[in-house]
Short mmCIF file of C-alpha atoms in Angstrom, two decimals:
data_model
loop_
_atom_site.label_atom_id
_atom_site.label_comp_id
_atom_site.label_asym_id
_atom_site.label_seq_id
_atom_site.Cartn_x
_atom_site.Cartn_y
_atom_site.Cartn_z
CA MET A 272 24.72 42.86 32.64
CA GLY A 273 23.05 46.20 32.05
CA LYS A 274 23.71 49.04 34.40
CA LYS A 275 21.15 49.72 37.10
CA TYR A 276 18.87 52.68 36.53
CA VAL A 277 18.91 55.30 39.26
CA PRO A 278 16.25 58.01 39.00
CA PRO A 279 17.86 61.44 38.46
CA SER A 280 16.14 62.92 41.49
CA PHE A 281 14.68 60.72 44.17
CA PRO A 282 11.96 62.49 46.20
CA ASN A 283 13.32 64.15 49.32
CA PRO A 284 11.47 63.63 52.62
CA ASP A 285 9.39 66.80 52.18
CA GLU A 286 8.17 65.56 48.80
CA LEU A 287 6.99 62.33 50.43
CA LYS A 288 4.70 64.09 52.94
CA GLY A 289 1.67 63.67 50.68
CA ALA A 290 2.24 59.91 50.57
CA ALA A 291 2.77 59.79 54.33
CA LEU A 292 -0.44 61.75 54.98
CA GLY A 293 -2.26 59.63 52.42
CA LEU A 294 -1.17 56.44 54.15
CA CYS A 295 -2.41 57.91 57.43
CA VAL A 296 -5.81 58.53 55.81
CA TYR A 297 -5.82 54.98 54.46
CA ILE A 298 -4.90 53.48 57.84
CA CYS A 299 -7.61 55.53 59.58
CA MET A 300 -10.15 54.34 57.01
CA TYR A 301 -9.11 50.71 57.58
CA ALA A 302 -9.29 51.14 61.35
CA LEU A 303 -12.81 52.59 60.99
CA LEU A 304 -13.88 49.59 58.92
CA LEU A 305 -12.43 47.22 61.53
CA SER A 306 -14.33 49.14 64.21
CA PHE A 307 -17.54 48.92 62.18
CA GLN A 308 -17.03 45.18 61.78
CA SER A 309 -16.72 44.70 65.55
CA PHE A 310 -19.54 47.14 66.32
CA SER A 311 -21.92 45.37 63.95
CA LYS A 312 -21.48 42.08 65.80
CA SER A 313 -21.87 43.63 69.27
CA TYR A 314 -24.94 45.53 68.11
CA LEU A 315 -26.51 42.37 66.70
CA LEU A 316 -25.77 40.34 69.81
CA LYS A 317 -27.39 42.95 72.05
CA ALA A 318 -30.39 43.30 69.72
CA LYS A 319 -30.92 39.53 69.53
CA ARG A 320 -30.60 39.06 73.28
CA SER A 321 -33.09 41.87 74.02
CA ASP A 322 -35.63 40.71 71.41
CA PRO A 323 -38.70 39.31 73.22
CA LYS A 324 -39.07 36.50 70.66
CA ASN A 325 -35.64 35.19 71.77
CA GLU A 326 -36.55 35.14 75.48
CA GLY A 327 -35.25 31.97 77.09
CA LYS A 328 -33.07 31.13 74.08
CA HIS A 329 -29.29 31.05 74.25
CA ILE A 330 -27.92 33.58 71.77
CA SER A 331 -24.32 32.59 71.08
CA PHE A 332 -21.68 35.29 70.93
CA LEU A 333 -19.55 33.07 68.67
CA LYS A 334 -22.36 32.39 66.20
CA THR A 335 -23.20 36.08 66.07
CA LYS A 336 -19.61 37.29 65.72
CA TYR A 337 -17.95 34.70 63.47
CA TYR A 338 -19.13 33.50 60.08
CA ASN A 339 -22.50 35.15 60.50
CA ASN A 340 -23.97 35.39 57.01
CA SER A 341 -27.58 35.56 58.10
CA ASP A 342 -27.47 39.16 59.38
CA ILE A 343 -26.89 41.85 56.75
CA ILE A 344 -25.12 44.24 59.14
CA ALA A 345 -22.63 41.53 60.12
CA LEU A 346 -22.08 40.64 56.49
CA ALA A 347 -21.59 44.32 55.56
CA GLY A 348 -18.89 44.69 58.22
CA ASP A 349 -17.15 41.48 57.19
CA ARG A 350 -17.24 42.27 53.48
CA ALA A 351 -16.05 45.87 53.97
CA VAL A 352 -13.01 44.68 55.92
CA GLY A 353 -12.45 41.66 53.69
CA ASN A 354 -12.64 43.61 50.45
CA THR A 355 -10.40 46.37 51.80
CA LEU A 356 -7.82 43.85 52.99
CA GLU A 357 -7.94 41.99 49.66
CA GLN A 358 -7.41 45.21 47.71
CA SER A 359 -4.72 46.56 50.05
CA LEU A 360 -2.27 44.09 48.52
CA VAL A 361 -2.72 45.91 45.23
CA PHE A 362 -3.16 49.47 46.49
CA ILE A 363 -0.29 49.94 48.98
CA PRO A 364 2.60 48.66 46.81
CA LEU A 365 1.28 50.62 43.82
CA LEU A 366 0.98 53.76 45.93
CA LEU A 367 4.54 53.46 47.18
CA ALA A 368 5.99 52.69 43.75
CA HIS A 369 3.95 55.47 42.11
CA THR A 370 5.04 57.94 44.80
CA MET A 371 8.74 57.11 44.57
CA LEU A 372 9.02 56.63 40.82
CA VAL A 373 6.23 58.49 39.04
CA ASP A 374 4.75 61.49 40.85
CA GLU A 375 4.98 62.11 44.57
CA LYS A 376 2.64 65.13 44.31
CA GLU A 377 -0.36 62.90 43.54
CA ALA A 378 0.03 60.62 46.57
CA PHE A 379 -2.25 62.41 49.02
CA SER A 380 -5.07 62.92 46.49
CA ILE A 381 -4.82 59.28 45.43
CA CYS A 382 -5.10 58.11 49.05
CA VAL A 383 -8.05 60.37 49.82
CA ILE A 384 -10.00 59.29 46.72
CA TYR A 385 -9.23 55.63 47.37
CA SER A 386 -10.03 55.79 51.10
CA LEU A 387 -13.30 57.67 50.56
CA SER A 388 -14.36 55.08 48.01
CA ARG A 389 -13.63 52.29 50.52
CA ILE A 390 -15.26 53.85 53.58
CA ILE A 391 -18.69 53.97 51.93
CA TYR A 392 -18.60 50.23 51.11
CA PRO A 393 -20.52 48.94 54.17
CA PHE A 394 -23.26 51.53 53.77
CA LEU A 395 -23.74 50.64 50.12
CA TYR A 396 -23.69 46.95 51.02
CA LEU A 397 -26.49 47.55 53.52
CA THR A 398 -28.77 48.71 50.68
CA ARG A 399 -28.93 45.01 49.67
CA LYS A 400 -28.63 46.10 46.05
CA PHE A 401 -25.48 44.38 44.88
CA PRO A 402 -24.65 46.85 42.08
CA ALA A 403 -24.55 49.63 44.69
CA VAL A 404 -21.20 48.37 46.00
CA PHE A 405 -19.70 49.18 42.60
CA VAL A 406 -20.00 52.87 43.59
CA SER A 407 -17.37 52.00 46.21
CA THR A 408 -15.23 49.42 44.44
CA VAL A 409 -14.96 50.81 40.90
CA PRO A 410 -13.30 54.12 41.89
CA GLY A 411 -10.74 52.15 43.92
CA TYR A 412 -10.05 49.83 40.99
CA CYS A 413 -9.70 52.86 38.71
CA VAL A 414 -7.21 54.49 41.11
CA CYS A 415 -5.13 51.30 41.15
CA GLY A 416 -5.41 50.98 37.38
CA TYR A 417 -4.27 54.59 36.97
CA MET A 418 -1.23 54.09 39.20
CA ASN A 419 -0.35 50.83 37.45
CA TYR A 420 -0.66 52.46 34.02
CA LYS A 421 1.50 55.45 35.01
CA LEU A 422 4.07 53.13 36.60
CA PHE A 423 4.14 51.03 33.42
CA LEU A 424 4.64 54.14 31.27
CA TRP A 425 7.46 55.23 33.57
CA ALA A 426 9.07 51.79 33.40
CA ILE A 427 9.10 51.65 29.59
CA SER A 428 10.22 55.25 29.09
#
């Protein structure tokens, strides 16, 4: 069996502050998207119930809140959260590995760029122009690709 590689200098706690702050930014961004998702459904429910054309009709909270693909604002909230959650399984492990093994100084910048690209997703989705969401998703994919590439280079060096 080969001997286990131990990096010559593991980042000390002070060197990991950028990653810690970056994760805080990311978590705040995700919490904002979750809030937007809930807000969009409450907003729609209130708007539908106060619309004169719906007078006398039962407007279901459950049909408005869950699996509502007929209202663009509901769909924007769901897709923003869904896409962020889907991509978090790629982003967070790469961020931690990149921080600990490649370059801890880049962690905060990486998190800010990634989080800013994610937070604009619902607003771009609301334009109803599908290519517009690429302005949000492509930078995030590039950030993950960059970290993966740098981690790969580190691993083969």
